[in-house]
Amino acid sequence: MNGLTETQAEEKLAEYGENVLAQTKPPGPLRIFFGQFKDAMVLILLAATGISALLGEWTDAVTIIVIVLLNAILGFVQEYKTEKTLEALRNMTAPTARVYRDGRLQEIPASRLVPGDCIAIEAGDCVPADCLLTTANRIYANESVLTGEAEPVPKQSGSMRLDLTGMHRPYLLYAGTAVTRGSGTATVTATGKSTQMGQISGMLSDIERTETPLQKRLGELGKVLALICIGVCVAVFAAGVLRGEPIFDMLMTGISIAIAAIPEGLPATVTIALALAVSRMMKHKALVNRLHSVETLGCTSVICSDKTGTITENRMTVTTICTAEKDFSVTGSAMRRDGAILESGMHVNPKSVKPLEQLLQCAVLCNNGEISSDEPTDTRNRGTLAGAGSWTAVGDPTETALLAAAAKGGISDKTLSGFRRIAEEPFDSDTRCMTVVVRNGGEQIGYAKGAADVMLRKCGFVLMEHGVVPLTPALQKKILAQTEVLSDQALRVLAFAEKHSVKGLSDCESGMVFLGITGMLDPPRAEAKDAIRTCAAASVRTVMITGDHKKTAAAIAKQAGLLRGGEVVTGDELDLMSDAELDRRLPKISVFARVNPSHKLRLVRAFKRSGNIVTMTGDGVNDAPAIKEADVGVAMGESGTDVAKQAADVILMDDNLATLVKAVEQGRCIYANIRKFVRYLLSCNIGEVITMFLGILMGMPVVLLPVQLLLVNLATDGLPAIALGLEPPDADAMKRPPRKPDESFFADGLLGKIVWRGILIGLCTLASFSTAMRFGADLPEARTAALLTLVASQLIHVFECKSEHGTIFSVRYFSNWKLIGAVLISAALMAATVWLPQAQVIFGTAPLFGNVLWQALAFSFAVPVISSIIGTVTASNRRK
């Protein structure tokens, strides 16, 4: 117990390094900021800025660079806030270890541990490093963060001659796992990156980030816009030269119009829309690490979900109680106080069923766990822990589950306060039972719980409702049959017995009275079942990937609604499959059991290889590599490990799978909204290009001044486009299948709608300009009329963009009040531009009155009316 000296510890610390996992250095503020300039659209805008500056259009250049900087600042603020939130999550707990140094036990930061240190371990500790147990007093450890198995495993002492590498060693404790029972001492064998957790964490560095579907589509959009700009420049240049215009003038004019074709506000609008979606998701307890991951969630086609803590509660729960004569069910999750004990669907008072009462009494008295609650107790069961709310549990999950089941029946340590324990034989992996002797008044009673076969060997009698009867071979066969039925349902079975008037523990080895059995499991979360159903309706496939046993995984999958005729495959079976065979069988498999981290990684890659957009959820270290490899990695905020959180794109702060479904809906909504405002912005810009291009071809004066085009692009286009990004999800958003990964951004005829509407806007704007000139208006008035027609037709068009299939006559105008406010602000800006003298000087406008004003407005309304009539007729013909 002397342990290392401080000098030895310092030398080893210098040799092996600190006991911390390899962490990717978080990006600094400058790296985050300059990372915002990689987007294709932003690069096009930067090019436009340079060209504008070369042409001497400093107003345009300054304005565009301000927009680019605004977009970068918005993205930077969102990502920087997320990084700080993650840092706070990492610093919420500072692990410590109790270590022997210089012959005395002291508490030090776990990061200072080194191989060779001797540490003390007891129930409730988080194991600070991989270590070999040198003394073990009935130690059990929960290794679910590494293996996915919810049930604690027994541990025993070992020696340094044994294999100290690999998983599932009964004499090793692993870093990051939790000691649920017992105490002992251990020698540290590996720290930091050399631990099992560290090795899994190291797998993350081999996985590269890929572009999200939205980034790919925006890149595609950037290429389309670049081609449009080049095409416009060439067309204007060629047309002007053919008409005999000076070559240099036509080149400059073509470049100017090409710049006008770029929707300057688009990158900022996308960023703002994503940032606002992230804020909405945060209110629903979902923290987004990467902005573009919001949209990627919307096209998820497969969710690979861990079982423990994600689909299940990661808390053992008693679901069944069987006496020799009756079967009872226990409702409610483990730590919820609102459950009850039922027989054939009817509530049962255990005091009216003697065997049930005695079994629950044994479950409380032969128990070292604790449950408590600060909430008021149920007045119908005064003094018990039953009622609404939740319990706080301390101790082994199996024991706290038994306490919760008893409390639901009105029996707890408070109702049994007259009983005093005087002796205990703790649960042991060899004896497979626990025995206590308690004193109640002047009588001593022995209580025991354990494996059914062990308990039956200790019993000579059975408690029936009418009294105690001998344990006959027929009764024993019936009890064993009950046990087998529960085991086949993947329930963990425990049996209970009692014996009155005992003198000590030795009297409990025979002649005990058998009380009954309980069946328990780590149950599916109620909200997880609903989430899985919602995903199924949205054609999103959910697959369970777990390290737990095959039978347990299949039972949980069936209860959660996952196993609908699908296959269950183990990791060993997976090892025997080639990639080709796995790809062929993948659509038929619903559950993968007994898998390790490399299996999970292989499965995520297989689903991606099959053309799926994959979301991987999990909370353990064993999930982290697959979380990072997936298109969207999702970690649990409460139960998740730091390694899993660092690898994830999204963190569910409430560990609720239903939150993920809301995030998927937000993802679908944001992509639909991006299509809406891209449709709006491009239609408007095409309208501007058509106006300018045809005006030049027809020999007209310049229809709109550059500063007027800039006003349209920024002031009157920007606000409505941002408001379109706030459209609520469609009612059927989660009833449609996800879009295909290779689907074009302009799918479903979007490009045709954009071009058609842009042509109409351009023609009507030109018509307004020409008509104003015919009404005797001077050039500033005609330009103002054209500007008013262009802006007003766009502000009407924004309402059409609310629906891809509706028209101006069928859209829901009042479903988004922010859009109405944005349109009113843009309209007010336009009115100020036309009728405010100071604005007239800046923008080269003139006040409009009489016929010129009314014809400009008439042409504005002509655009949506013509478009809607044509759209209605087309849709009617299609239905026929």
CSV table of N, CA, C and O in Angstrom, one decimal, residues 589-689:
chain,number,residue,atom,x,y,z
A,589,ILE,N,-31.5,-6.3,-42.3
A,589,ILE,CA,-31.0,-6.4,-41.0
A,589,ILE,C,-31.5,-5.2,-40.2
A,589,ILE,O,-31.2,-4.1,-40.6
A,590,SER,N,-32.1,-5.5,-39.0
A,590,SER,CA,-32.6,-4.4,-38.2
A,590,SER,C,-31.8,-4.2,-36.9
A,590,SER,O,-31.8,-3.1,-36.3
A,591,VAL,N,-31.1,-5.2,-36.5
A,591,VAL,CA,-30.4,-5.2,-35.2
A,591,VAL,C,-29.0,-5.8,-35.4
A,591,VAL,O,-28.9,-6.9,-36.0
A,592,PHE,N,-28.0,-5.1,-34.9
A,592,PHE,CA,-26.6,-5.7,-34.9
A,592,PHE,C,-26.2,-5.8,-33.4
A,592,PHE,O,-26.2,-4.7,-32.7
A,593,ALA,N,-25.9,-7.0,-32.9
A,593,ALA,CA,-25.6,-7.2,-31.5
A,593,ALA,C,-24.2,-7.7,-31.3
A,593,ALA,O,-23.6,-8.2,-32.2
A,594,ARG,N,-23.7,-7.5,-30.1
A,594,ARG,CA,-22.3,-7.9,-29.7
A,594,ARG,C,-21.3,-7.4,-30.7
A,594,ARG,O,-20.4,-8.1,-31.2
A,595,VAL,N,-21.4,-6.1,-31.0
A,595,VAL,CA,-20.5,-5.5,-32.0
A,595,VAL,C,-19.5,-4.6,-31.2
A,595,VAL,O,-19.8,-4.1,-30.1
A,596,ASN,N,-18.3,-4.4,-31.7
A,596,ASN,CA,-17.3,-3.6,-31.1
A,596,ASN,C,-17.2,-2.3,-32.0
A,596,ASN,O,-17.8,-2.1,-33.0
A,597,PRO,N,-16.3,-1.3,-31.5
A,597,PRO,CA,-16.2,-0.1,-32.2
A,597,PRO,C,-15.9,-0.2,-33.7
A,597,PRO,O,-16.4,0.5,-34.6
A,598,SER,N,-15.0,-1.1,-34.1
A,598,SER,CA,-14.6,-1.3,-35.5
A,598,SER,C,-15.8,-1.8,-36.3
A,598,SER,O,-16.0,-1.5,-37.5
A,599,HIS,N,-16.7,-2.7,-35.7
A,599,HIS,CA,-17.9,-3.1,-36.4
A,599,HIS,C,-18.8,-1.9,-36.7
A,599,HIS,O,-19.4,-1.8,-37.8
A,600,LYS,N,-19.0,-1.1,-35.7
A,600,LYS,CA,-19.9,0.1,-35.8
A,600,LYS,C,-19.4,1.0,-37.0
A,600,LYS,O,-20.2,1.4,-37.8
A,601,LEU,N,-18.1,1.2,-37.0
A,601,LEU,CA,-17.5,2.0,-38.1
A,601,LEU,C,-17.7,1.3,-39.4
A,601,LEU,O,-18.1,2.0,-40.4
A,602,ARG,N,-17.6,0.0,-39.5
A,602,ARG,CA,-17.8,-0.7,-40.8
A,602,ARG,C,-19.2,-0.6,-41.2
A,602,ARG,O,-19.5,-0.4,-42.4
A,603,LEU,N,-20.2,-0.7,-40.3
A,603,LEU,CA,-21.6,-0.6,-40.6
A,603,LEU,C,-22.0,0.8,-41.1
A,603,LEU,O,-22.7,0.9,-42.1
A,604,VAL,N,-21.5,1.8,-40.5
A,604,VAL,CA,-21.8,3.2,-41.0
A,604,VAL,C,-21.3,3.4,-42.4
A,604,VAL,O,-21.9,3.9,-43.3
A,605,ARG,N,-20.0,2.9,-42.6
A,605,ARG,CA,-19.5,3.0,-44.0
A,605,ARG,C,-20.2,2.2,-45.0
A,605,ARG,O,-20.4,2.6,-46.2
A,606,ALA,N,-20.8,1.0,-44.6
A,606,ALA,CA,-21.6,0.2,-45.5
A,606,ALA,C,-22.9,0.9,-45.9
A,606,ALA,O,-23.3,0.9,-47.0
A,607,PHE,N,-23.5,1.5,-44.9
A,607,PHE,CA,-24.8,2.2,-45.2
A,607,PHE,C,-24.5,3.4,-46.1
A,607,PHE,O,-25.2,3.7,-47.1
A,608,LYS,N,-23.4,4.1,-45.9
A,608,LYS,CA,-23.0,5.2,-46.8
A,608,LYS,C,-22.7,4.7,-48.2
A,608,LYS,O,-23.0,5.4,-49.2
A,609,ARG,N,-22.0,3.6,-48.2
A,609,ARG,CA,-21.7,3.0,-49.5
A,609,ARG,C,-22.9,2.6,-50.3
A,609,ARG,O,-22.9,2.6,-51.6
A,610,SER,N,-24.0,2.3,-49.6
A,610,SER,CA,-25.3,2.0,-50.3
A,610,SER,C,-26.1,3.2,-50.7
A,610,SER,O,-27.2,3.1,-51.2
A,611,GLY,N,-25.5,4.4,-50.5
A,611,GLY,CA,-26.1,5.6,-51.0
A,611,GLY,C,-27.0,6.3,-50.0
A,611,GLY,O,-27.8,7.2,-50.3
A,612,ASN,N,-26.9,5.9,-48.7
A,612,ASN,CA,-27.7,6.5,-47.6
A,612,ASN,C,-27.0,7.7,-47.0
A,612,ASN,O,-25.8,7.8,-47.0
A,613,ILE,N,-27.8,8.6,-46.5
A,613,ILE,CA,-27.3,9.7,-45.6
A,613,ILE,C,-27.5,9.1,-44.2
A,613,ILE,O,-28.6,8.9,-43.8
A,614,VAL,N,-26.4,8.9,-43.5
A,614,VAL,CA,-26.4,8.2,-42.2
A,614,VAL,C,-26.3,9.1,-41.0
A,614,VAL,O,-25.3,9.9,-41.0
A,615,THR,N,-27.2,9.0,-40.0
A,615,THR,CA,-27.0,9.6,-38.7
A,615,THR,C,-26.8,8.5,-37.7
A,615,THR,O,-27.5,7.6,-37.6
A,616,MET,N,-25.7,8.7,-36.9
A,616,MET,CA,-25.3,7.8,-35.9
A,616,MET,C,-25.5,8.4,-34.5
A,616,MET,O,-25.0,9.5,-34.3
A,617,THR,N,-26.3,7.8,-33.6
A,617,THR,CA,-26.4,8.3,-32.3
A,617,THR,C,-25.7,7.4,-31.3
A,617,THR,O,-25.6,6.2,-31.5
A,618,GLY,N,-25.3,7.9,-30.2
A,618,GLY,CA,-24.6,7.1,-29.2
A,618,GLY,C,-24.2,8.0,-28.0
A,618,GLY,O,-24.2,9.2,-28.1
A,619,ASP,N,-23.7,7.3,-27.0
A,619,ASP,CA,-23.2,8.1,-25.8
A,619,ASP,C,-21.9,7.6,-25.3
A,619,ASP,O,-21.2,8.3,-24.6
A,620,GLY,N,-21.5,6.4,-25.7
A,620,GLY,CA,-20.2,5.9,-25.1
A,620,GLY,C,-19.0,6.1,-26.0
A,620,GLY,O,-19.1,6.6,-27.1
A,621,VAL,N,-17.9,5.9,-25.4
A,621,VAL,CA,-16.6,6.0,-26.1
A,621,VAL,C,-16.6,5.0,-27.3
A,621,VAL,O,-16.1,5.3,-28.4
A,622,ASN,N,-17.3,3.8,-27.1
A,622,ASN,CA,-17.3,2.9,-28.2
A,622,ASN,C,-18.1,3.4,-29.4
A,622,ASN,O,-18.0,2.8,-30.5
A,623,ASP,N,-18.9,4.4,-29.2
A,623,ASP,CA,-19.7,4.9,-30.4
A,623,ASP,C,-19.0,6.0,-31.1
A,623,ASP,O,-19.4,6.4,-32.2
A,624,ALA,N,-17.9,6.6,-30.5
A,624,ALA,CA,-17.3,7.8,-31.1
A,624,ALA,C,-16.8,7.7,-32.5
A,624,ALA,O,-17.1,8.6,-33.3
A,625,PRO,N,-16.0,6.6,-32.8
A,625,PRO,CA,-15.5,6.6,-34.2
A,625,PRO,C,-16.7,6.6,-35.3
A,625,PRO,O,-16.6,7.2,-36.3
A,626,ALA,N,-17.7,5.8,-35.0
A,626,ALA,CA,-18.9,5.7,-35.9
A,626,ALA,C,-19.6,7.0,-35.9
A,626,ALA,O,-20.1,7.4,-37.0
A,627,ILE,N,-19.7,7.7,-34.8
A,627,ILE,CA,-20.3,9.0,-34.7
A,627,ILE,C,-19.6,10.0,-35.7
A,627,ILE,O,-20.3,10.8,-36.4
A,628,LYS,N,-18.3,10.0,-35.6
A,628,LYS,CA,-17.6,10.9,-36.5
A,628,LYS,C,-17.6,10.5,-38.0
A,628,LYS,O,-17.7,11.4,-38.8
A,629,GLU,N,-17.7,9.3,-38.3
A,629,GLU,CA,-17.7,8.8,-39.6
A,629,GLU,C,-19.1,9.1,-40.3
A,629,GLU,O,-19.1,9.3,-41.5
A,630,ALA,N,-20.2,9.1,-39.5
A,630,ALA,CA,-21.5,9.3,-40.1
A,630,ALA,C,-21.6,10.7,-40.7
A,630,ALA,O,-20.9,11.6,-40.4
A,631,ASP,N,-22.6,10.8,-41.6
A,631,ASP,CA,-22.9,12.1,-42.2
A,631,ASP,C,-23.3,13.1,-41.1
A,631,ASP,O,-22.9,14.3,-41.2
A,632,VAL,N,-24.1,12.6,-40.1
A,632,VAL,CA,-24.4,13.4,-38.9
A,632,VAL,C,-24.2,12.6,-37.7
A,632,VAL,O,-24.8,11.5,-37.6
A,633,GLY,N,-23.2,13.0,-36.9
A,633,GLY,CA,-23.0,12.3,-35.6
A,633,GLY,C,-23.8,12.9,-34.5
A,633,GLY,O,-23.7,14.1,-34.3
A,634,VAL,N,-24.5,12.1,-33.7
A,634,VAL,CA,-25.3,12.7,-32.6
A,634,VAL,C,-24.9,12.0,-31.3
A,634,VAL,O,-24.9,10.8,-31.2
A,635,ALA,N,-24.5,12.8,-30.3
A,635,ALA,CA,-24.1,12.3,-29.0
A,635,ALA,C,-25.1,12.8,-28.0
A,635,ALA,O,-25.8,13.7,-28.2
A,636,MET,N,-25.1,12.1,-26.8
A,636,MET,CA,-26.0,12.4,-25.7
A,636,MET,C,-25.3,13.4,-24.8
A,636,MET,O,-24.1,13.2,-24.4
A,637,GLY,N,-26.0,14.5,-24.4
A,637,GLY,CA,-25.4,15.5,-23.6
A,637,GLY,C,-25.2,15.2,-22.1
A,637,GLY,O,-24.3,15.6,-21.5
A,638,GLU,N,-26.2,14.4,-21.6
A,638,GLU,CA,-26.2,14.1,-20.2
A,638,GLU,C,-25.3,12.9,-19.9
A,638,GLU,O,-24.4,12.9,-19.0
A,639,SER,N,-25.6,11.8,-20.6
A,639,SER,CA,-24.9,10.5,-20.3
A,639,SER,C,-23.7,10.3,-21.2
A,639,SER,O,-22.9,9.4,-21.0
A,640,GLY,N,-23.5,11.2,-22.2
A,640,GLY,CA,-22.5,11.0,-23.2
A,640,GLY,C,-21.1,11.3,-22.7
A,640,GLY,O,-20.9,12.2,-21.8
A,641,THR,N,-20.1,10.6,-23.2
A,641,THR,CA,-18.7,10.8,-22.8
A,641,THR,C,-18.2,12.0,-23.6
A,641,THR,O,-18.7,12.4,-24.6
A,642,ASP,N,-17.1,12.6,-23.1
A,642,ASP,CA,-16.5,13.7,-23.8
A,642,ASP,C,-16.0,13.3,-25.2
A,642,ASP,O,-16.1,14.1,-26.1
A,643,VAL,N,-15.5,12.1,-25.3
A,643,VAL,CA,-15.0,11.7,-26.6
A,643,VAL,C,-16.2,11.6,-27.6
A,643,VAL,O,-16.0,12.1,-28.8
A,644,ALA,N,-17.3,11.1,-27.2
A,644,ALA,CA,-18.5,11.1,-28.1
A,644,ALA,C,-18.9,12.5,-28.5
A,644,ALA,O,-19.3,12.8,-29.6
A,645,LYS,N,-18.9,13.4,-27.5
A,645,LYS,CA,-19.4,14.8,-27.8
A,645,LYS,C,-18.5,15.5,-28.7
A,645,LYS,O,-18.9,16.2,-29.6
A,646,GLN,N,-17.2,15.3,-28.6
A,646,GLN,CA,-16.2,15.9,-29.5
A,646,GLN,C,-16.3,15.4,-30.9
A,646,GLN,O,-16.1,16.1,-31.8
A,647,ALA,N,-16.7,14.2,-31.0
A,647,ALA,CA,-16.8,13.6,-32.4
A,647,ALA,C,-18.1,14.0,-33.1
A,647,ALA,O,-18.3,13.8,-34.3
A,648,ALA,N,-19.1,14.4,-32.3
A,648,ALA,CA,-20.5,14.6,-32.8
A,648,ALA,C,-20.7,15.9,-33.5
A,648,ALA,O,-20.0,16.9,-33.3
A,649,ASP,N,-21.7,16.0,-34.4
A,649,ASP,CA,-22.1,17.2,-35.1
A,649,ASP,C,-23.2,17.8,-34.3
A,649,ASP,O,-23.4,19.1,-34.3
A,650,VAL,N,-24.0,17.0,-33.6
A,650,VAL,CA,-25.2,17.5,-32.8
A,650,VAL,C,-25.1,16.8,-31.5
A,650,VAL,O,-24.8,15.6,-31.4
A,651,ILE,N,-25.4,17.5,-30.4
A,651,ILE,CA,-25.5,16.9,-29.1
A,651,ILE,C,-26.9,17.1,-28.5
A,651,ILE,O,-27.4,18.2,-28.5
A,652,LEU,N,-27.5,16.0,-28.1
A,652,LEU,CA,-28.9,16.1,-27.5
A,652,LEU,C,-28.7,16.3,-26.0
A,652,LEU,O,-28.3,15.4,-25.3
A,653,MET,N,-29.0,17.5,-25.6
A,653,MET,CA,-28.8,17.9,-24.2
A,653,MET,C,-29.6,17.2,-23.2
A,653,MET,O,-29.3,17.1,-22.0
A,654,ASP,N,-30.8,16.6,-23.7
A,654,ASP,CA,-31.7,15.9,-22.8
A,654,ASP,C,-31.6,14.4,-23.0
A,654,ASP,O,-32.5,13.7,-22.5
A,655,ASP,N,-30.7,13.9,-23.8
A,655,ASP,CA,-30.5,12.5,-24.1
A,655,ASP,C,-31.8,11.9,-24.7
A,655,ASP,O,-32.1,10.7,-24.5
A,656,ASN,N,-32.6,12.7,-25.4
A,656,ASN,CA,-34.0,12.3,-25.8
A,656,ASN,C,-34.0,12.0,-27.3
A,656,ASN,O,-33.7,13.0,-28.1
A,657,LEU,N,-34.2,10.8,-27.7
A,657,LEU,CA,-34.3,10.5,-29.1
A,657,LEU,C,-35.4,11.3,-29.8
A,657,LEU,O,-35.2,11.6,-31.0
A,658,ALA,N,-36.4,11.7,-29.1
A,658,ALA,CA,-37.5,12.5,-29.7
A,658,ALA,C,-36.9,13.9,-30.1
A,658,ALA,O,-37.4,14.5,-31.1
A,659,THR,N,-35.9,14.4,-29.4
A,659,THR,CA,-35.3,15.6,-29.8
A,659,THR,C,-34.6,15.5,-31.2
A,659,THR,O,-34.6,16.4,-32.0
A,660,LEU,N,-34.1,14.3,-31.4
A,660,LEU,CA,-33.4,14.1,-32.7
A,660,LEU,C,-34.5,14.2,-33.8
A,660,LEU,O,-34.2,14.7,-34.9
A,661,VAL,N,-35.6,13.6,-33.6
A,661,VAL,CA,-36.7,13.7,-34.6
A,661,VAL,C,-37.1,15.1,-34.9
A,661,VAL,O,-37.3,15.5,-36.1
A,662,LYS,N,-37.2,15.9,-33.9
A,662,LYS,CA,-37.5,17.3,-34.1
A,662,LYS,C,-36.4,18.0,-34.9
A,662,LYS,O,-36.6,18.9,-35.7
A,663,ALA,N,-35.1,17.6,-34.6
A,663,ALA,CA,-34.0,18.1,-35.4
A,663,ALA,C,-34.1,17.7,-36.9
A,663,ALA,O,-33.8,18.5,-37.8
A,664,VAL,N,-34.5,16.5,-37.1
A,664,VAL,CA,-34.7,16.0,-38.5
A,664,VAL,C,-35.7,16.8,-39.2
A,664,VAL,O,-35.6,17.2,-40.3
A,665,GLU,N,-36.8,17.1,-38.5
A,665,GLU,CA,-37.9,17.9,-39.1
A,665,GLU,C,-37.4,19.3,-39.4
A,665,GLU,O,-37.7,19.9,-40.4
A,666,GLN,N,-36.6,19.9,-38.4
A,666,GLN,CA,-36.0,21.2,-38.7
A,666,GLN,C,-35.1,21.2,-39.9
A,666,GLN,O,-35.0,22.1,-40.7
A,667,GLY,N,-34.3,20.1,-40.0
A,667,GLY,CA,-33.4,19.9,-41.2
A,667,GLY,C,-34.2,19.9,-42.5
A,667,GLY,O,-33.8,20.6,-43.5
A,668,ARG,N,-35.3,19.2,-42.5
A,668,ARG,CA,-36.1,19.2,-43.7
A,668,ARG,C,-36.7,20.6,-44.0
A,668,ARG,O,-36.8,21.0,-45.1
A,669,CYS,N,-37.1,21.2,-42.9
A,669,CYS,CA,-37.7,22.6,-43.0
A,669,CYS,C,-36.7,23.6,-43.6
A,669,CYS,O,-37.0,24.3,-44.5
A,670,ILE,N,-35.5,23.5,-43.0
A,670,ILE,CA,-34.5,24.5,-43.5
A,670,ILE,C,-34.1,24.3,-44.9
A,670,ILE,O,-33.9,25.3,-45.6
A,671,TYR,N,-34.0,23.1,-45.4
A,671,TYR,CA,-33.7,22.9,-46.8
A,671,TYR,C,-34.8,23.4,-47.7
A,671,TYR,O,-34.6,24.0,-48.7
A,672,ALA,N,-36.1,23.1,-47.3
A,672,ALA,CA,-37.2,23.6,-48.1
A,672,ALA,C,-37.2,25.1,-48.1
A,672,ALA,O,-37.5,25.7,-49.1
A,673,ASN,N,-36.8,25.7,-47.0
A,673,ASN,CA,-36.8,27.2,-46.9
A,673,ASN,C,-35.7,27.8,-47.7
A,673,ASN,O,-35.8,28.9,-48.3
A,674,ILE,N,-34.5,27.1,-47.7
A,674,ILE,CA,-33.4,27.6,-48.6
A,674,ILE,C,-33.8,27.5,-50.0
A,674,ILE,O,-33.5,28.5,-50.8
A,675,ARG,N,-34.5,26.5,-50.4
A,675,ARG,CA,-35.0,26.4,-51.8
A,675,ARG,C,-36.0,27.6,-52.1
A,675,ARG,O,-36.0,28.1,-53.2
A,676,LYS,N,-36.8,27.9,-51.1
A,676,LYS,CA,-37.7,29.0,-51.3
A,676,LYS,C,-37.0,30.3,-51.5
A,676,LYS,O,-37.4,31.1,-52.4
A,677,PHE,N,-36.0,30.7,-50.7
A,677,PHE,CA,-35.4,32.0,-50.8
A,677,PHE,C,-34.4,32.0,-52.0
A,677,PHE,O,-34.2,33.1,-52.6
A,678,VAL,N,-33.9,30.8,-52.4
A,678,VAL,CA,-33.0,30.8,-53.6
A,678,VAL,C,-33.9,31.1,-54.8
A,678,VAL,O,-33.5,31.8,-55.7
A,679,ARG,N,-35.1,30.4,-54.8
A,679,ARG,CA,-36.0,30.7,-55.9
A,679,ARG,C,-36.4,32.1,-56.0
A,679,ARG,O,-36.4,32.7,-57.1
A,680,TYR,N,-36.6,32.7,-54.8
A,680,TYR,CA,-37.0,34.2,-54.8
A,680,TYR,C,-35.8,35.0,-55.3
A,680,TYR,O,-36.0,35.9,-56.2
A,681,LEU,N,-34.6,34.8,-54.7
A,681,LEU,CA,-33.5,35.7,-55.1
A,681,LEU,C,-33.1,35.6,-56.5
A,681,LEU,O,-32.8,36.6,-57.2
A,682,LEU,N,-33.0,34.3,-57.0
A,682,LEU,CA,-32.6,34.1,-58.4
A,682,LEU,C,-33.6,34.6,-59.4
A,682,LEU,O,-33.3,35.2,-60.4
A,683,SER,N,-34.9,34.4,-59.1
A,683,SER,CA,-35.9,35.0,-60.0
A,683,SER,C,-35.8,36.5,-60.1
A,683,SER,O,-35.9,37.1,-61.2
A,684,CYS,N,-35.5,37.1,-59.0
A,684,CYS,CA,-35.4,38.6,-59.0
A,684,CYS,C,-34.2,39.0,-59.7
A,684,CYS,O,-34.2,40.0,-60.5
A,685,ASN,N,-33.0,38.3,-59.5
A,685,ASN,CA,-31.8,38.7,-60.2
A,685,ASN,C,-31.9,38.4,-61.7
A,685,ASN,O,-31.4,39.2,-62.5
A,686,ILE,N,-32.6,37.3,-62.1
A,686,ILE,CA,-32.8,37.1,-63.6
A,686,ILE,C,-33.6,38.2,-64.2
A,686,ILE,O,-33.4,38.6,-65.3
A,687,GLY,N,-34.6,38.6,-63.4
A,687,GLY,CA,-35.5,39.7,-63.9
A,687,GLY,C,-34.7,40.9,-64.1
A,687,GLY,O,-34.9,41.6,-65.1
A,688,GLU,N,-33.7,41.2,-63.2
A,688,GLU,CA,-32.9,42.4,-63.4
A,688,GLU,C,-32.0,42.3,-64.6
A,688,GLU,O,-31.8,43.2,-65.4
A,689,VAL,N,-31.4,41.1,-64.8
A,689,VAL,CA,-30.5,40.8,-65.9
A,689,VAL,C,-31.3,41.0,-67.2
A,689,VAL,O,-30.8,41.6,-68.2
